[in-house]
Amino acid sequence: MVKADAYGLGLRQVAPVLTRAGCATFFVAHASEGVALRETLGRGCAILVLNGGPLDDDAMALFQTHGLEPVLSSLPEVAFWAKARQSGAALPGCAVHFDTGLNRLGLHARDSEAARAVSPRLVMSHFIVSETVNDPNNAAQIARFAEIRAAFPQAKASLANSSGIFLGAAALHDLVRPGFALYGGNPCPGSLNPMRNVVRLDVPLLLLRDVAPGETIGYGGHFTAPRAMRVATLPLGYADGFARLAAAPAPDAKTGAFAILEGRACPFLGRVSMDLSVIDVSAVPHAALHPGMMAQILGPDITIDDCAARTGRIGYEVLTSLGRRFQRVYEETGTE
Ligand SMILES: *Cc1c(COP(=O)(O)O)cnc(C)c1O
């Protein structure tokens, strides 16, 4: 799954690595993403577009030109594709998405007969809460999907996203569709992350200052220093995808984002502004502090899931929000 610019990490850099690791089928959300992916990878892999609809002649031409396969998700889309096939147009293959509970995209099981008219290469569905292993929705969706796929013996079947892969063999079928886990997110919340961290974000300290008790920090004056503090200003703001309300609501609350400096947790203070934020560096030995030193925002010590939980988000949001102003460096470490 490489939608949303490979979850914010860079489609053009990520997709070739996945190809080298053996991936031959890619999913994107929009046709425009499929076009960019085809340019990057050339021919030889399948590219499926999840939200291809509503289909019209222009959209179909785009699919044909770039060899993109639509994931048909409604009866009108199925009807359009079936009609184009009957007219003898040279069409790429297609997939059909069935809804098994999410009520977002997909045909109902009762529409299987209509879907047979397009001879899909793949039938798929999508979990509601696969990250909660014991949720009864998982077993219910697995059962519904098993019935649906039985009506398409020629087609491959796909149900599992990242977390779904960890629900056991009944969820796996022919093809799985991992996204979040590929990018280091924890597909098994509450358990140790089986995936390796892949993203690191470091920002330099712009400057250091001392704040006296009673002074406020940031727009709105929402944070008042309870004691003398040494603070550092970072070039990291909500325009970079960092949460405006990243700081803890009260000075010693257990929530709230922090940066890591010299191995110490340095909490964010006050409102994050567009381009800047402030952290408390009082816990770091003064002699070690100097402008230009790097603070870890995401990385081995602060996972995307930690950062998300501390800022009222999910890891998916943290990744897909990562700003366009960061200098991005890609390292390929090889597979083990
Ligand atoms: C985004 C998406 C996925 C990938 O989900 P992850 O939880 O990121 O692995 C799989 N299938 C569909 C239909 C999606 O929209």
Coordinates of C-alpha atoms and ligand atoms in Angstrom, one line a residue:
M1 CA 0.0 0.0 0.0
V2 CA 1.7 3.2 -1.2
K3 CA -1.2 5.6 -1.1
A4 CA -0.7 9.2 0.2
D5 CA 2.9 9.3 -1.2
A6 CA 3.7 6.1 0.6
Y7 CA 2.2 7.3 3.9
G8 CA 4.1 10.6 3.6
L9 CA 7.5 9.0 3.1
G10 CA 8.0 9.4 -0.6
L11 CA 6.4 7.2 -3.3
R12 CA 9.3 7.6 -5.7
Q13 CA 11.9 6.4 -3.1
V14 CA 9.8 3.8 -1.4
A15 CA 8.2 1.9 -4.3
P16 CA 11.4 0.8 -6.0
V17 CA 12.6 -0.6 -2.6
L18 CA 9.4 -2.6 -2.3
T19 CA 9.8 -3.9 -5.8
R20 CA 13.3 -5.1 -5.0
A21 CA 11.9 -6.8 -1.9
G22 CA 9.5 -8.8 -4.2
C23 CA 6.3 -6.7 -4.3
A24 CA 4.6 -7.0 -7.6
T25 CA 1.1 -5.6 -6.7
F26 CA 0.7 -2.0 -5.5
F27 CA -2.4 -0.2 -4.2
V28 CA -2.9 3.6 -4.4
A29 CA -6.0 5.7 -3.5
H30 CA -6.1 8.0 -6.5
A31 CA -5.5 7.5 -10.2
S32 CA -3.1 10.4 -10.1
E33 CA -1.0 8.4 -7.6
G34 CA -1.2 5.4 -9.9
V35 CA 0.2 7.5 -12.8
A36 CA 3.1 8.7 -10.7
L37 CA 3.8 5.2 -9.6
R38 CA 3.8 3.8 -13.1
E39 CA 6.3 6.5 -14.1
T40 CA 8.5 5.4 -11.2
L41 CA 8.3 1.7 -11.7
G42 CA 7.6 1.2 -15.4
R43 CA 5.7 -1.7 -16.7
G44 CA 5.8 -5.1 -15.0
C45 CA 3.9 -4.6 -11.8
A46 CA 0.1 -4.3 -11.1
I47 CA -1.2 -1.0 -9.8
L48 CA -4.7 -1.0 -8.3
V49 CA -6.6 2.2 -7.7
L50 CA -8.9 2.1 -4.6
N51 CA -11.0 5.2 -5.2
G52 CA -11.2 5.2 -9.0
G53 CA -14.8 6.2 -9.2
P54 CA -17.0 7.7 -10.4
L55 CA -15.8 6.1 -13.7
D56 CA -16.3 7.9 -16.9
D57 CA -14.6 7.8 -20.4
D58 CA -11.8 10.1 -19.3
A59 CA -11.0 8.0 -16.2
M60 CA -11.1 4.9 -18.3
A61 CA -8.7 6.4 -20.8
L62 CA -6.3 7.2 -17.9
F63 CA -6.5 3.6 -16.6
Q64 CA -5.9 2.2 -20.1
T65 CA -2.9 4.6 -20.9
H66 CA -1.1 3.8 -17.7
G67 CA -2.1 0.2 -17.2
L68 CA -3.9 1.0 -13.9
E69 CA -6.5 -1.4 -12.6
P70 CA -9.6 0.0 -11.0
V71 CA -10.9 -1.4 -7.7
L72 CA -14.6 -1.2 -8.6
S73 CA -16.5 -0.3 -5.5
S74 CA -20.2 0.3 -6.5
L75 CA -22.8 -1.1 -8.8
P76 CA -22.5 1.9 -11.2
E77 CA -18.8 1.4 -11.5
V78 CA -19.2 -2.3 -12.2
A79 CA -21.9 -1.5 -14.8
F80 CA -19.6 1.0 -16.5
W81 CA -16.7 -1.4 -16.7
A82 CA -18.9 -4.3 -17.8
K83 CA -20.3 -2.2 -20.7
A84 CA -16.8 -1.1 -21.7
R85 CA -15.7 -4.7 -21.8
Q86 CA -18.7 -5.7 -23.9
S87 CA -17.9 -2.9 -26.4
G88 CA -14.6 -4.7 -27.0
A89 CA -12.3 -2.0 -25.5
A90 CA -8.9 -3.2 -24.6
L91 CA -9.1 -2.8 -20.8
P92 CA -6.7 -3.6 -18.0
G93 CA -7.8 -6.1 -15.4
C94 CA -10.0 -5.0 -12.5
A95 CA -10.7 -5.8 -8.9
V96 CA -14.0 -5.6 -7.0
H97 CA -14.3 -4.4 -3.5
F98 CA -17.0 -5.9 -1.3
D99 CA -18.2 -4.1 1.9
T100 CA -18.2 -6.5 4.9
G101 CA -19.0 -3.9 7.5
L102 CA -17.1 -0.7 7.1
N103 CA -19.9 1.0 5.1
R104 CA -17.5 3.1 3.1
L105 CA -16.6 1.6 -0.2
G106 CA -17.7 -1.7 -1.8
L107 CA -20.5 -3.7 -3.1
H108 CA -22.9 -5.7 -0.9
A109 CA -22.5 -9.5 -0.9
R110 CA -25.9 -9.7 -2.7
D111 CA -24.3 -7.9 -5.7
S112 CA -21.9 -10.7 -6.4
E113 CA -23.9 -11.8 -9.5
A114 CA -23.5 -8.3 -11.1
A115 CA -19.8 -8.3 -10.3
R116 CA -19.2 -11.5 -12.2
A117 CA -19.8 -9.6 -15.4
V118 CA -16.4 -7.9 -15.1
S119 CA -14.5 -11.1 -14.3
P120 CA -12.4 -9.5 -11.6
R121 CA -8.8 -10.6 -11.1
L122 CA -9.1 -9.9 -7.4
V123 CA -11.9 -9.6 -4.9
M124 CA -11.2 -7.7 -1.7
S125 CA -12.7 -6.3 1.5
H126 CA -11.3 -4.3 4.4
F127 CA -11.4 -4.7 8.2
I128 CA -13.1 -2.4 10.6
V129 CA -10.9 -3.0 13.7
S130 CA -8.2 -5.5 12.8
E131 CA -5.9 -3.9 15.4
T132 CA -8.1 -5.3 18.2
V133 CA -7.4 -9.0 17.9
N134 CA -10.4 -10.2 19.9
D135 CA -13.0 -7.9 18.4
P136 CA -16.0 -10.0 17.2
N137 CA -16.1 -7.9 14.0
N138 CA -13.0 -9.6 12.7
A139 CA -14.5 -13.1 12.8
A140 CA -17.7 -11.8 11.3
Q141 CA -15.9 -10.1 8.4
I142 CA -13.7 -13.1 7.8
A143 CA -16.8 -15.3 7.5
R144 CA -18.7 -12.8 5.3
F145 CA -15.7 -12.5 3.0
A146 CA -15.2 -16.3 2.8
E147 CA -18.7 -16.6 1.4
I148 CA -18.2 -13.8 -1.1
R149 CA -14.9 -15.0 -2.5
A150 CA -16.4 -18.5 -3.0
A151 CA -18.5 -16.9 -5.7
F152 CA -15.3 -16.0 -7.6
P153 CA -13.3 -19.1 -7.9
Q154 CA -11.1 -17.6 -10.7
A155 CA -10.2 -14.5 -8.8
K156 CA -7.6 -13.9 -6.1
A157 CA -8.8 -12.7 -2.8
S158 CA -7.4 -10.1 -0.4
L159 CA -8.7 -9.0 3.0
A160 CA -5.9 -8.2 5.4
N161 CA -4.3 -4.8 6.0
S162 CA -1.2 -4.5 8.3
S163 CA -3.1 -5.5 11.5
G164 CA -5.2 -8.1 9.7
I165 CA -2.0 -10.0 8.8
F166 CA -1.7 -10.8 12.5
L167 CA -5.2 -12.2 12.9
G168 CA -4.2 -15.7 11.7
A169 CA -4.4 -17.8 8.5
A170 CA -8.1 -17.2 7.9
A171 CA -7.4 -13.5 7.2
L172 CA -4.6 -14.0 4.8
H173 CA -6.0 -15.3 1.5
D174 CA -3.9 -14.8 -1.7
L175 CA -2.7 -11.2 -1.2
V176 CA -2.3 -9.0 1.9
R177 CA -2.3 -5.2 1.8
P178 CA 0.1 -3.8 4.4
G179 CA 0.7 -0.1 4.7
F180 CA 1.3 1.2 8.2
A181 CA 3.5 -1.8 9.3
L182 CA 5.8 -1.4 6.3
Y183 CA 6.6 2.1 7.5
G184 CA 7.4 0.9 11.1
G185 CA 4.0 1.5 12.7
N186 CA 2.9 -1.1 15.3
P187 CA 0.2 -3.3 13.7
C188 CA -0.4 -4.9 17.1
P189 CA -1.2 -2.1 19.6
G190 CA -0.7 -3.2 23.2
S191 CA 2.0 -5.7 22.2
L192 CA 5.6 -5.2 21.3
N193 CA 6.0 -3.9 17.8
P194 CA 7.0 -6.7 15.5
M195 CA 8.2 -4.2 12.9
R196 CA 11.4 -2.2 12.9
N197 CA 11.4 1.6 13.2
V198 CA 12.1 3.1 9.8
V199 CA 11.5 6.8 10.3
R200 CA 13.7 9.3 12.1
L201 CA 13.1 13.0 12.5
D202 CA 15.7 15.3 14.1
V203 CA 15.5 19.0 14.3
P204 CA 18.2 21.5 15.4
L205 CA 18.0 23.8 18.4
L206 CA 17.7 27.3 17.1
L207 CA 18.4 29.1 20.3
L208 CA 18.4 28.7 24.1
R209 CA 16.9 31.0 26.7
D210 CA 16.2 31.2 30.4
V211 CA 12.6 31.8 31.5
A212 CA 11.7 33.1 35.0
P213 CA 8.9 31.7 37.1
G214 CA 5.6 33.3 36.1
E215 CA 6.6 34.1 32.5
T216 CA 4.5 32.6 29.7
I217 CA 5.6 30.7 26.6
G218 CA 4.0 30.8 23.2
Y219 CA 0.9 32.2 21.6
G220 CA -2.1 32.8 23.9
G221 CA 0.1 32.6 27.0
H222 CA -1.3 29.2 27.8
F223 CA 1.8 27.9 29.5
T224 CA 3.2 29.7 32.6
A225 CA 6.6 28.6 33.8
P226 CA 6.1 27.1 37.3
R227 CA 9.8 27.6 38.1
A228 CA 13.0 28.9 36.5
M229 CA 13.4 27.0 33.2
R230 CA 16.0 26.7 30.5
V231 CA 14.1 26.3 27.2
A232 CA 15.1 25.8 23.5
T233 CA 13.3 27.0 20.4
L234 CA 13.0 24.5 17.6
P235 CA 12.2 25.1 13.9
L236 CA 9.3 22.7 14.0
G237 CA 5.7 23.9 13.7
Y238 CA 2.2 22.8 12.7
A239 CA 3.1 23.7 9.1
D240 CA 5.6 20.8 9.4
G241 CA 2.8 18.5 10.4
F242 CA 3.5 18.7 14.1
A243 CA 0.3 18.9 16.3
R244 CA -0.5 22.5 17.5
L245 CA -1.7 21.1 20.8
A246 CA 1.4 18.8 21.2
A247 CA 2.2 20.1 24.7
A248 CA 0.7 18.6 27.8
P249 CA -2.3 20.6 29.0
A250 CA -0.7 21.0 32.5
P251 CA 3.0 21.2 33.4
D252 CA 3.4 17.8 34.9
A253 CA 0.7 15.9 33.0
K254 CA 1.6 12.4 31.8
T255 CA 0.6 13.2 28.3
G256 CA 2.2 15.7 25.9
A257 CA 4.9 15.3 23.3
F258 CA 8.6 15.6 24.1
A259 CA 11.9 15.7 22.2
I260 CA 15.0 13.7 23.2
L261 CA 18.2 15.6 23.8
E262 CA 21.3 13.9 25.2
G263 CA 19.1 11.0 26.2
R264 CA 16.8 13.2 28.3
A265 CA 13.1 13.8 27.6
C266 CA 12.4 17.5 26.9
P267 CA 8.6 18.3 27.0
F268 CA 7.1 20.7 24.6
L269 CA 5.7 23.8 26.2
G270 CA 2.8 26.1 25.2
R271 CA 1.2 26.2 21.8
V272 CA 3.1 25.0 18.8
S273 CA 3.1 27.8 16.3
M274 CA 3.3 27.5 12.5
D275 CA 7.1 27.3 12.2
L276 CA 8.4 27.1 15.7
S277 CA 8.0 25.3 19.0
V278 CA 9.6 25.4 22.5
I279 CA 10.9 22.6 24.6
D280 CA 12.0 22.5 28.2
V281 CA 15.7 21.5 28.3
S282 CA 16.2 22.1 32.0
A283 CA 16.9 18.4 32.5
V284 CA 19.9 18.5 30.2
P285 CA 23.3 19.5 31.7
H286 CA 23.8 23.1 30.7
A287 CA 27.3 22.5 29.4
A288 CA 26.0 20.0 26.9
L289 CA 23.5 22.5 25.4
H290 CA 24.3 24.6 22.3
P291 CA 22.4 25.9 19.3
G292 CA 22.6 23.6 16.3
M293 CA 22.6 20.4 18.3
M294 CA 19.9 18.0 17.1
A295 CA 16.8 17.0 19.1
Q296 CA 15.1 13.7 18.3
I297 CA 11.4 14.1 17.5
L298 CA 10.8 10.7 16.1
G299 CA 13.2 7.7 16.0
P300 CA 14.4 4.9 18.1
D301 CA 13.5 6.6 21.4
I302 CA 10.1 8.1 20.3
T303 CA 8.2 5.9 17.9
I304 CA 5.5 7.2 15.6
D305 CA 3.0 5.5 17.8
D306 CA 4.3 7.1 21.0
C307 CA 4.3 10.5 19.4
A308 CA 0.8 10.0 18.1
A309 CA -0.6 8.8 21.5
R310 CA 1.0 11.9 23.2
T311 CA -0.6 14.3 20.7
G312 CA -4.1 12.9 20.4
R313 CA -3.4 11.3 17.0
I314 CA -2.7 7.9 15.5
G315 CA 0.6 6.9 13.9
Y316 CA -0.9 7.0 10.5
E317 CA -1.6 10.7 10.9
V318 CA 1.9 11.4 12.2
L319 CA 3.4 9.8 9.1
T320 CA 1.1 11.3 6.5
S321 CA 1.5 14.8 8.1
L322 CA 5.3 14.8 7.9
G323 CA 6.1 18.2 6.5
R324 CA 7.4 19.0 3.1
R325 CA 10.1 21.4 4.5
F326 CA 12.2 18.6 6.1
Q327 CA 15.3 17.7 4.3
R328 CA 14.7 14.0 3.6
V329 CA 17.5 11.5 3.5
Y330 CA 16.9 7.9 2.4
E331 CA 19.1 5.0 3.6
E332 CA 18.7 1.5 2.3
T333 CA 19.9 -0.9 5.0
G334 CA 19.1 -4.1 3.2
T335 CA 16.9 -6.9 4.4
E336 CA 17.6 -9.5 7.0
Ligands
LIG1 C1 -5.0 2.0 3.6 C2 -5.6 0.7 3.3 C3 -4.9 -0.5 3.6 C4 -3.6 -0.5 4.4 O1 -3.9 -0.4 5.7 P1 -2.8 -0.4 6.8 O2 -3.5 -0.4 8.1 O3 -2.0 0.9 6.6 O4 -1.9 -1.6 6.6 C5 -5.4 -1.7 3.2 N1 -6.5 -1.8 2.5 C6 -7.3 -0.7 2.2 C7 -8.5 -0.8 1.4 C8 -6.8 0.6 2.6 O5 -7.5 1.7 2.3

